[in-house]
Coordinates of C-alpha atoms in Angstrom, one line a residue:
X441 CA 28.5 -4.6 -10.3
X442 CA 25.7 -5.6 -8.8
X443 CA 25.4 -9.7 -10.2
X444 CA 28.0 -12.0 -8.6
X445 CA 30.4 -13.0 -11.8
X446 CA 30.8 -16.4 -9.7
X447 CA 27.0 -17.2 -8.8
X448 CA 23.9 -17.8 -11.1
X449 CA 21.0 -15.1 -10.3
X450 CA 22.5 -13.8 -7.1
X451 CA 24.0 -10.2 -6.0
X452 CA 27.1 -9.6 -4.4
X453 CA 27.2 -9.4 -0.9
X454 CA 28.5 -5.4 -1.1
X455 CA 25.6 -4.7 -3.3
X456 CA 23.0 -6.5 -1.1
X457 CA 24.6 -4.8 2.0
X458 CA 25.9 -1.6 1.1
X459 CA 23.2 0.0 -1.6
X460 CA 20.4 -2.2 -1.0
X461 CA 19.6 -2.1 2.8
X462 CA 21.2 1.2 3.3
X463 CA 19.0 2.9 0.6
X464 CA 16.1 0.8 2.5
X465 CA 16.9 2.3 5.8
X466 CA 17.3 5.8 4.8
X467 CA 13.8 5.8 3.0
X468 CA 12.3 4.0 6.0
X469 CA 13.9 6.6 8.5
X470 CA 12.9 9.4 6.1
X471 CA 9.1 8.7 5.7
X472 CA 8.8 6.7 10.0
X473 CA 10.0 10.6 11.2
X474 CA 7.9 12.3 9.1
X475 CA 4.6 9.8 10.6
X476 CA 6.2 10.2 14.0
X477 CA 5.5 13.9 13.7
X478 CA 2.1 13.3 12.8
X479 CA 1.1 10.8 15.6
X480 CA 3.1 12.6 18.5
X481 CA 0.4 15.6 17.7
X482 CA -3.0 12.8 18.2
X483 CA -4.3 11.9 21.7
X484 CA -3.5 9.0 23.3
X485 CA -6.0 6.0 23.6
X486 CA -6.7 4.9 27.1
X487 CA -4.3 2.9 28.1
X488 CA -6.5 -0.1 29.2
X489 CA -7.8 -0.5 25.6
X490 CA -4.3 -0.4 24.1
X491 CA -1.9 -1.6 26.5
X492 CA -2.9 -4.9 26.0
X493 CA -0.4 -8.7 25.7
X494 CA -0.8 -7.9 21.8
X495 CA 1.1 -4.4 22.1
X496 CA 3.6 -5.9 24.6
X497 CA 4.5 -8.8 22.1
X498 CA 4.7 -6.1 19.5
X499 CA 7.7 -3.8 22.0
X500 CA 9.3 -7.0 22.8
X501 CA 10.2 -8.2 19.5
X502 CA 10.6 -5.1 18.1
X503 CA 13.5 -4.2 21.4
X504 CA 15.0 -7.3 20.3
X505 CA 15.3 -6.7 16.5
X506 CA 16.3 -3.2 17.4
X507 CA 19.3 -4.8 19.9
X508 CA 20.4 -6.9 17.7
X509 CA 22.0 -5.0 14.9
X510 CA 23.7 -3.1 17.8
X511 CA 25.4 -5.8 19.2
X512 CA 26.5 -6.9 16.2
X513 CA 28.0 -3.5 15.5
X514 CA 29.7 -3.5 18.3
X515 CA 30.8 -7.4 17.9
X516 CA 32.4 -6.2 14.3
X517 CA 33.8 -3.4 15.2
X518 CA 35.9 -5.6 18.1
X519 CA 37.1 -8.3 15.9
X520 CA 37.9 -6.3 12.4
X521 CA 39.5 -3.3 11.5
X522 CA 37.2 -0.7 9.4
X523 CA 38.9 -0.5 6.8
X524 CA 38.4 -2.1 3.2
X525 CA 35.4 -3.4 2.4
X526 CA 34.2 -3.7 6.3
X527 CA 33.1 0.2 5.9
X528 CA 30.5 -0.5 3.6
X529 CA 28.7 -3.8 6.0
X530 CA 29.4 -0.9 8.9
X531 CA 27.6 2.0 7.5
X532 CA 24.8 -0.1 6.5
X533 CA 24.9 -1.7 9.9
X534 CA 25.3 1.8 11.8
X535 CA 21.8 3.0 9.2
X536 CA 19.9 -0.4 10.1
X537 CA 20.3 0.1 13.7
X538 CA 19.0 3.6 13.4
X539 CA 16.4 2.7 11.5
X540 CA 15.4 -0.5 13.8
X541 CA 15.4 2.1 16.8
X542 CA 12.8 4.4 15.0
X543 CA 10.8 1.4 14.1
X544 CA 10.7 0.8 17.8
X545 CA 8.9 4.4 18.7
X546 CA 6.9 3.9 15.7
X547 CA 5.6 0.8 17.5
X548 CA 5.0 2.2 20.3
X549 CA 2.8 5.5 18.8
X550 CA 1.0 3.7 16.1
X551 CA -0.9 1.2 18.7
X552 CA -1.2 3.8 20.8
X553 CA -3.0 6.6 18.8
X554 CA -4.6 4.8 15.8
X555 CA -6.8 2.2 15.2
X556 CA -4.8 0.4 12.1
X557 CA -1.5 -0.9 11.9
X558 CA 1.4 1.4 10.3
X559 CA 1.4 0.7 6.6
X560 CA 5.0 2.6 6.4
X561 CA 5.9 -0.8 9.2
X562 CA 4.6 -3.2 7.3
X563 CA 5.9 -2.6 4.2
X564 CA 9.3 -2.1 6.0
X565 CA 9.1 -5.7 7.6
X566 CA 8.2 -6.7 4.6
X567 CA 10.9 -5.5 2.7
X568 CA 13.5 -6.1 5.0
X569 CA 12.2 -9.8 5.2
X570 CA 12.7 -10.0 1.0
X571 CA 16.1 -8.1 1.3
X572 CA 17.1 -10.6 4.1
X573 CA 16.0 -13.8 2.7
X574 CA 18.1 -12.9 -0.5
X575 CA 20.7 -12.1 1.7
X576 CA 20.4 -15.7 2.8
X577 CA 20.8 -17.3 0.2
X578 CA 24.4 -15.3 -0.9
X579 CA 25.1 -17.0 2.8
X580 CA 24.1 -20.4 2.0
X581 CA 26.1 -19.9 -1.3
X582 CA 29.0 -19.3 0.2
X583 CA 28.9 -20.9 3.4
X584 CA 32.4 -22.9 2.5
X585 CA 34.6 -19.8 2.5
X586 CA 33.3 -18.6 6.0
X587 CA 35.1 -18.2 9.3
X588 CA 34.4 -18.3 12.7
X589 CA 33.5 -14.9 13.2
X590 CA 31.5 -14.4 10.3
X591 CA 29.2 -17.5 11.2
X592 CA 28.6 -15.7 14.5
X593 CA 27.4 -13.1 12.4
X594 CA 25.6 -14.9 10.4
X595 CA 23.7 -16.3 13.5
X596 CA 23.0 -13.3 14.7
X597 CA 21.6 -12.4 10.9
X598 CA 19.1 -15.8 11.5
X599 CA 18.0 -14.4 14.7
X600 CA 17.2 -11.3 13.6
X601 CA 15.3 -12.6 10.3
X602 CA 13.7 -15.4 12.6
X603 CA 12.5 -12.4 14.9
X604 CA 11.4 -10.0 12.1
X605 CA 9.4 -12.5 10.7
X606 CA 7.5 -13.2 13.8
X607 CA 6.9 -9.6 14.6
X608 CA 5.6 -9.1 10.9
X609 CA 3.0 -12.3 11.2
X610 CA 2.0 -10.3 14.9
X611 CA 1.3 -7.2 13.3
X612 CA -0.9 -9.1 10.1
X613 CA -3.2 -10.4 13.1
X614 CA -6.3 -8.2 12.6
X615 CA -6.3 -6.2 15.7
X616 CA -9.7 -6.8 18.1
X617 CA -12.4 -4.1 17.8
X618 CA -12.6 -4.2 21.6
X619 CA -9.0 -2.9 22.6
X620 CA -10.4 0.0 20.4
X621 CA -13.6 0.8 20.6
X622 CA -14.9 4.2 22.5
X623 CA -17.9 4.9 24.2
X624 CA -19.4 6.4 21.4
X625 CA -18.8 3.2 19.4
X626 CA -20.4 0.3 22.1
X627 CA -23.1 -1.9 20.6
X628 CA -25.3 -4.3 22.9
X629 CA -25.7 -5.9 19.4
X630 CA -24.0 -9.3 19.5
X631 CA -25.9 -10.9 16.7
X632 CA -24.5 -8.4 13.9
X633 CA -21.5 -6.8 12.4
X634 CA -22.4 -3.6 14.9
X635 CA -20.3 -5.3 17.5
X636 CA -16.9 -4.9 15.7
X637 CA -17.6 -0.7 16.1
X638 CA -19.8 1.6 13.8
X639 CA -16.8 2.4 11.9
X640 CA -16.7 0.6 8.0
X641 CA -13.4 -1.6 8.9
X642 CA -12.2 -0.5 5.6
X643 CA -11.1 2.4 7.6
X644 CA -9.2 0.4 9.7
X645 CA -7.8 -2.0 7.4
X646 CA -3.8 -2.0 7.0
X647 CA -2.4 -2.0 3.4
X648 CA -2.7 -5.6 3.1
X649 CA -6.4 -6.0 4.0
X650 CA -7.5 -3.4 1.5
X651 CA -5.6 -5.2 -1.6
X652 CA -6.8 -8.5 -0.9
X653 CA -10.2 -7.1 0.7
X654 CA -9.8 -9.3 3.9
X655 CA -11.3 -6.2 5.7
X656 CA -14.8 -8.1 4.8
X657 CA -14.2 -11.4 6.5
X658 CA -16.2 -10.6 9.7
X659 CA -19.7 -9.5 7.3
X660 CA -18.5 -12.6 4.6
X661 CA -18.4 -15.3 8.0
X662 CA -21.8 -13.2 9.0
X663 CA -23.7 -14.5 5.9
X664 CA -22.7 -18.1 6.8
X665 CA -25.3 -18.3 9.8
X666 CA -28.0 -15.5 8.7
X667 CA -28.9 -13.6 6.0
X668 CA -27.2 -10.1 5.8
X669 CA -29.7 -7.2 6.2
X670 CA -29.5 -3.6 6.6
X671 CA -28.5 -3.7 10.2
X672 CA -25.3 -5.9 9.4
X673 CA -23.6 -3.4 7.8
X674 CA -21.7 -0.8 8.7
X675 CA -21.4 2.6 8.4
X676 CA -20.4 4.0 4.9
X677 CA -16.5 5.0 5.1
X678 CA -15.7 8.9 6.0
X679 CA -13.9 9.4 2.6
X680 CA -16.7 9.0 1.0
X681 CA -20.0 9.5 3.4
X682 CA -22.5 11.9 1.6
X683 CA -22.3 14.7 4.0
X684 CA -18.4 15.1 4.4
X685 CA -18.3 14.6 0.4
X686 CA -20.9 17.0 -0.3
X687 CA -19.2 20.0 2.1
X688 CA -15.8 19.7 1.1
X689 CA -17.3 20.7 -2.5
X690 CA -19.1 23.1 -1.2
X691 CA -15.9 24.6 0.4
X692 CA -13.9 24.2 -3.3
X693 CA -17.2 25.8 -5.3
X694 CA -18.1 28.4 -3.3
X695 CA -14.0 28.8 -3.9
X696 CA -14.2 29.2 -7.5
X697 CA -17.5 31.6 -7.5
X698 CA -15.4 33.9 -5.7
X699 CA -13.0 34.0 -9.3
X700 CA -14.4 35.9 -12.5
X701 CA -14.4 32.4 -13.9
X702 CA -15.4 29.5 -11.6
X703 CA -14.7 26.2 -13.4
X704 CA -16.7 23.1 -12.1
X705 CA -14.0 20.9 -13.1
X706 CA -11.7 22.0 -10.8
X707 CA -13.8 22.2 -8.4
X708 CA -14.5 18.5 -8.6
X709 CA -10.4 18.1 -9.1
X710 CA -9.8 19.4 -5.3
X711 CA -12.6 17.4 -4.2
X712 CA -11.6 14.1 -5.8
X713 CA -7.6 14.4 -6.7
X714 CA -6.7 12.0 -3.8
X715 CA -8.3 9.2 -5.2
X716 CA -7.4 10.4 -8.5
X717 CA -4.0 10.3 -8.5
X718 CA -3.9 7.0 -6.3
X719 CA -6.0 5.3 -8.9
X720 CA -3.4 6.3 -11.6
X721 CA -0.5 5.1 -9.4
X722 CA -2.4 1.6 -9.8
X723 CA -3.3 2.1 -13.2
X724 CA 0.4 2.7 -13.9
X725 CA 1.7 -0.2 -12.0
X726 CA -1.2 -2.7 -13.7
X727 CA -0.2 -1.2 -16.7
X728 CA 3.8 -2.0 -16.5
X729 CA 3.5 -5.5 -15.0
X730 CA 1.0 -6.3 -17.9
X731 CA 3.4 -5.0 -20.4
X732 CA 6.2 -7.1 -18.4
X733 CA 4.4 -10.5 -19.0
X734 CA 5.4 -10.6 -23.2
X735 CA 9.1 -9.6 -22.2
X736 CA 9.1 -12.7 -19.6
X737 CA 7.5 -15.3 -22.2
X738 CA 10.0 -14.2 -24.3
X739 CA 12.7 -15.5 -21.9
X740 CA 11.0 -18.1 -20.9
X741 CA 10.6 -19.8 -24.5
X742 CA 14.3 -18.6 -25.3
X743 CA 15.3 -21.0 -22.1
X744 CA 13.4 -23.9 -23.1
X745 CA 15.1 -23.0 -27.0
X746 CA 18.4 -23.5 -25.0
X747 CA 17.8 -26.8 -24.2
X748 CA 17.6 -28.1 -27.7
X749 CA 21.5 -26.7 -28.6
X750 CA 24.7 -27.0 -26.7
X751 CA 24.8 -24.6 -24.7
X752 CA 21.7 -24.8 -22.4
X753 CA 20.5 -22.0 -19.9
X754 CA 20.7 -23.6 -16.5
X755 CA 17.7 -24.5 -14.7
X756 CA 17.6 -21.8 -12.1
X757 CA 16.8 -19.9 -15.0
X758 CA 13.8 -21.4 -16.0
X759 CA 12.7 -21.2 -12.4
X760 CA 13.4 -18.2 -12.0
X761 CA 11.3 -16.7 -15.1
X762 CA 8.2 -18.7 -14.3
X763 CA 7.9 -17.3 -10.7
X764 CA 8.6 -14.2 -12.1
X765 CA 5.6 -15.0 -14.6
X766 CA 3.4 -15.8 -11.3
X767 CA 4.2 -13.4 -9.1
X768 CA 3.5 -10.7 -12.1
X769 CA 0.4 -12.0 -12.9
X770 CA -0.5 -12.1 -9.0
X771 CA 0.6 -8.1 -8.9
X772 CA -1.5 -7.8 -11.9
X773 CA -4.7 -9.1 -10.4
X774 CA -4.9 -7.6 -6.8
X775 CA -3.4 -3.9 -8.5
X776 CA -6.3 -4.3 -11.3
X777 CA -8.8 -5.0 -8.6
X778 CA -7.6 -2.1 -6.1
X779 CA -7.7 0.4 -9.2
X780 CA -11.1 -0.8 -10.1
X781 CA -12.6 -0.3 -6.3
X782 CA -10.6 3.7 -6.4
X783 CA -12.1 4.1 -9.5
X784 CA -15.5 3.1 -7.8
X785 CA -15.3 5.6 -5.2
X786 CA -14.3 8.2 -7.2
X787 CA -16.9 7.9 -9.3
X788 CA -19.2 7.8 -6.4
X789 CA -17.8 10.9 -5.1
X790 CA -18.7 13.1 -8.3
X791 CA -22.4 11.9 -8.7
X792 CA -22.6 12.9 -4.3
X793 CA -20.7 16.1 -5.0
X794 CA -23.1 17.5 -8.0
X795 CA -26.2 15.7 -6.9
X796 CA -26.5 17.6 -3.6
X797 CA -25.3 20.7 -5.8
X798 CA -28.1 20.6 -7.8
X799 CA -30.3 19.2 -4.7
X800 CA -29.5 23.1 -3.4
X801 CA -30.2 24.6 -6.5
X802 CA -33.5 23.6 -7.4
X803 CA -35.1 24.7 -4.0
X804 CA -33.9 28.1 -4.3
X805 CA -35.4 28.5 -8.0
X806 CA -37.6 31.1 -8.9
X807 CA -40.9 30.6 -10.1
X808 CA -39.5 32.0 -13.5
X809 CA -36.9 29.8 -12.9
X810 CA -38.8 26.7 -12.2
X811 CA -40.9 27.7 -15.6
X812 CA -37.8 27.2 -17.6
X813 CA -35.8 24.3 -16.1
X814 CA -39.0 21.8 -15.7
X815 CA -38.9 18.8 -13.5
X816 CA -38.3 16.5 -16.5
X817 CA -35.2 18.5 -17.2
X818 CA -34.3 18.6 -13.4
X819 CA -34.4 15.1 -13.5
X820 CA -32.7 14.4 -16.3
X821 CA -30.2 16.4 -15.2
X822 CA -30.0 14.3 -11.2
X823 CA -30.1 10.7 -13.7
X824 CA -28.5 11.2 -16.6
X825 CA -26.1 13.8 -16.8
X826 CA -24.5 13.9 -13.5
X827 CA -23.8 9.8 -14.3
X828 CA -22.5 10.7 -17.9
X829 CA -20.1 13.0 -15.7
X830 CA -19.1 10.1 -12.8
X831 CA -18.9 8.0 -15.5
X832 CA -15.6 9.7 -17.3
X833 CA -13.4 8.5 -14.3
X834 CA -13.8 5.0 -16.1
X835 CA -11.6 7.1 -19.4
X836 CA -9.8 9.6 -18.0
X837 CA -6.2 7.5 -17.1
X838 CA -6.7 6.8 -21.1
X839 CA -5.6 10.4 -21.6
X840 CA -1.8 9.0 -20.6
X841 CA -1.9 5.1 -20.5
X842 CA -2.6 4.5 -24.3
X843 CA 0.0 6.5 -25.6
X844 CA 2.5 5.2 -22.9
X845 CA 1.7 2.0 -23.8
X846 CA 2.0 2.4 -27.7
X847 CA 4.9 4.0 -27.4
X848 CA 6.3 1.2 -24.9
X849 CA 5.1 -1.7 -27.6
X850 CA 7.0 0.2 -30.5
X851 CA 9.8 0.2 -29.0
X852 CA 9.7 -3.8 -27.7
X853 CA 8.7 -4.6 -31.2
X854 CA 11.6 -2.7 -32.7
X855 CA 14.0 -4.2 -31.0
X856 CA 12.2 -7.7 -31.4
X857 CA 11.9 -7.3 -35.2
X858 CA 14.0 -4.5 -36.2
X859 CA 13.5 -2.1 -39.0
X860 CA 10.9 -3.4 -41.3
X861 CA 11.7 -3.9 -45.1

C-alpha cells in the first residue's frame, strides 16, 4: 500500500518513487510537448532583449537538474542489478530524466518567445519540490538502514532538490519589462507605471502573481510617492478590452442569425465560456476545501480526545491536522478571491458584449422604430437590463454547487450520526 506499516504519516519509498513521480513526469511530458508545439510556431524575440544573465542562469541550472538524474541512472544501473524492486526506482528514474530534458527546451522557448514565465514549469518545480521534500523525509527516516551506495544516491537526490529549488526561486523573480519591451511599447515616461510597457501586467503575470495579485506591486509602490491618476495605469487587459470583446460577439451573433432560431444566450456562452468554466474550476475547488475544514476539526478534536484515554494519537498527528487546517484555509482564501476576480470579468464581458449590441441597434432604427422603443426605454434597457443580465454570473455556479454540496453534507452527517430514530 501506499502508508509505510513501520512509519507514522509517511509513504513507502516504492509508492513515492514508482506511482508518484512517474505519474508526475508523464503528465508533465504530456502537457510541456503539447506547449512546445505551440511556442516552436511564435517568433522569436530579439535576442538582445532575451538573451540576457537571467535566461543564462535559467539553462544552467536547468542542464544541471536535467544531468543529474542521468548520471544517477547510469551510477545505478553500474552498481545494482535491475531486477526486484530496483525496476520500479529505474523506470521512474529513466521518466524523470526524460521529463528533466523536456523541461530544458521548454526553458529555452518560453523566455524566448513569451513575455511570462511557463505556468506548466512552475507548477512542475513546484510539485517536484513537494514530491522531493517528502521524499526526504522517508530518507531522514531511514537513514540507519542505508549503505554506501545508496547515500551516494541520496547526495545526488540533495543536489538535485538544492538545484531545483534555486531554479524555481529564479523563475518567481518578476522578469524586467526592459528585456521585453518592443518598439511599439517604449515610454519616455519615467515618472509612471507607462515605463513597465503599455501592456496591463496581468497579462504577463505567471500563475502565482495572478492568485496572490502581486502583478500590482509596481502601481501599489506607485501610490507610495504620488497620487495615482489616469496616466498611471495601464492599458485594460486584451481578454477583456471593449473592442476585442465586442467583435468576437459580433462574430458568435451574427453566427446564430444565420440559424432559423438565433439564441442570445449562446451567443454570449461562446463569447464568455472561457472564463466560465475557469470560474467554476475555482468555485469547485473553494467549494471542496471549504467542505474539507468540518472533516479536519473532526480529527483534530478526536486527537486531542485521545489524550485523555490510554491510548493517545501521537503528536505528529496533531501537527499534522492543524497544518492541514492552515494550509486549507490558505487554499480557501486566494481560490475564493481568484473566483471572485473571474467572476468580475465575466460579468464585465456580458454588459460590453450587449451594450455595444444595442449601441448598433439603436442608430440604425427607423423613425417608426424610434416611435416605439423611446429613449427612456433605450435606456433602461443600456442601465438596467443588460446589468440584471451580467449580474446572473454572480448565481449561475448555484445551478450545480448547492446540490453538490447538500448531497456532500448528507452523506458526512450520515455517517457522523447515522440513521435517525
Amino acid at each position: 500500500g501506499p502508508w509505510s506499516p513501520n512509519r507514522e504519516l509517511d509513504l513507502t519509498p516504492c509508492f513515492e518513487n514508482g506511482i508518484i513521480m512517474p505519474v508526475l513526469n508523464v503528465l508533465f511530458i504530456g502537457l510541456a510537448t503539447y506547449r512546445l508545439k505551440k511556442l516552436q510556431a511564435l517568433y522569436a524575440l530579439p535576442s538582445l532583449y532575451t538573451k540576457t544573465a537571467v535566461y543564462w542562469v535559467k539553462l544552467t541550472l536547468a542542464s544541471a537538474i536535467a544531468a543529474a538524474p542521468i548520471l544517477e541512472l547510469l551510477f545505478t544501473a553500474s552498481t545494482q542489478p535491475l531486477s526486484g524492486i530496483s525496476n520500479v526506482f529505474t523506470i521512474g528514474l529513466f521518466l524523470q530524466s526524460i521529463a528533466y530534458v523536456v523541461a530544458l527546451r521548454l526553458h529555452h522557448y518560453e523566455h524566448t518567445r513569451m513575455r511570462k514565465s511557463s505556468d506548466i514549469l512552475l507548477l512542475y518545480w513546484l510539485f517536484t519540490i513537494v514530491v522531493s521534500l517528502v521524499t526526504l523525509r522517508t530518507d531522514l527516516a531511514t537513514r540507519y538502514t542505508l549503505s554506501v551506495t545508496y547515500s551516494t544516491v541520496l547526495m545526488m537526490h540533495y543536489t538535485m532538490l538544492a538545484l531545483t529549488f534555486a531554479l524555481f526561486s529564479v523563475k518567481l523573480m518578476p522578469r524586467k519589462m526592459s528585456e521585453y519591451v518592443l518598439a511599439e511599447d517604449d515610454d519616455d515616461d519615467m515618472t509612471s507605471t507607462s515605463r513597465f510597457g503599455v501592456r496591463a501586467p496581468m497579462e504577463d503575470a505567471n500563475i502565482f502573481s495572478l492568485l496572490t495579485f502581486s502583478w500590482m506591486s509596481p502601481l501599489l509602490k506607485l501610490s507610495q510617492s504620488k497620487q495615482i491618476t489616469e496616466d498611471d495605469l495601464w492599458e485594460v487587459p486584451s481578454h477583456i478590452a471593449p473592442v476585442d470583446v465586442a467583435e468576437t460577439f459580433d462574430v458568435h451573433w451574427q453566427h446564430e442569425l444565420d440559424h432559423c432560431t438565433p439564441s442570445l444566450w449562446q451567443a454570449l456562452w461562446r463569447t464568455t465560456k472561457t472564463h466560465i468554466v475557469i470560474g467554476g474550476f475555482f468555485k469547485l475547488i473553494h467549494d471542496s476545501v471549504s467542505l474539507l475544514n468540518p472533516v479536519l476539526l473532526s480529527l483534530l478534536l478526536g486527537f486531542v480526545a485521545s489524550h485523555t484515554s490510554a491510548s493517545p494519537q501521537p503528536m505528529s498527528h496533531g501537527y499534522f491536522y492543524a497544518s492541514c487546517m492552515l494550509g486549507s484555509q490558505i487554499i480557501q482564501t486566494i481560490v475564493f478571491q481568484r473566483s471572485v476576480q473571474i467572476g468580475m470579468g465575466t460579468e464585465l464581458k456580458i454588459n460590453t458584449s450587449l451594450t455595444t449590441a444595442l449601441y448598433k441597434k439603436s442608430i440604425r432604427l427607423s423613425n417608426e422604430s424610434r416611435q416605439e422603443y423611446t429613449t427612456g426605454v433605450v435606456a433602461m434597457l443600456f442601465w438596467t437590463d443588460v446589468a440584471r443580465v451580467g449580474g446572473l454570473i454572480d448565481y449561475i455556479y448555484t445551478i450545480w454547487s448547492a446540490p453538490l454540496q447538500v448531497v456532500i453534507v448528507i452523506y458526512m452527517l450520515f455517517n457522523t450520526l447515522g440513521y435517525s430514530v
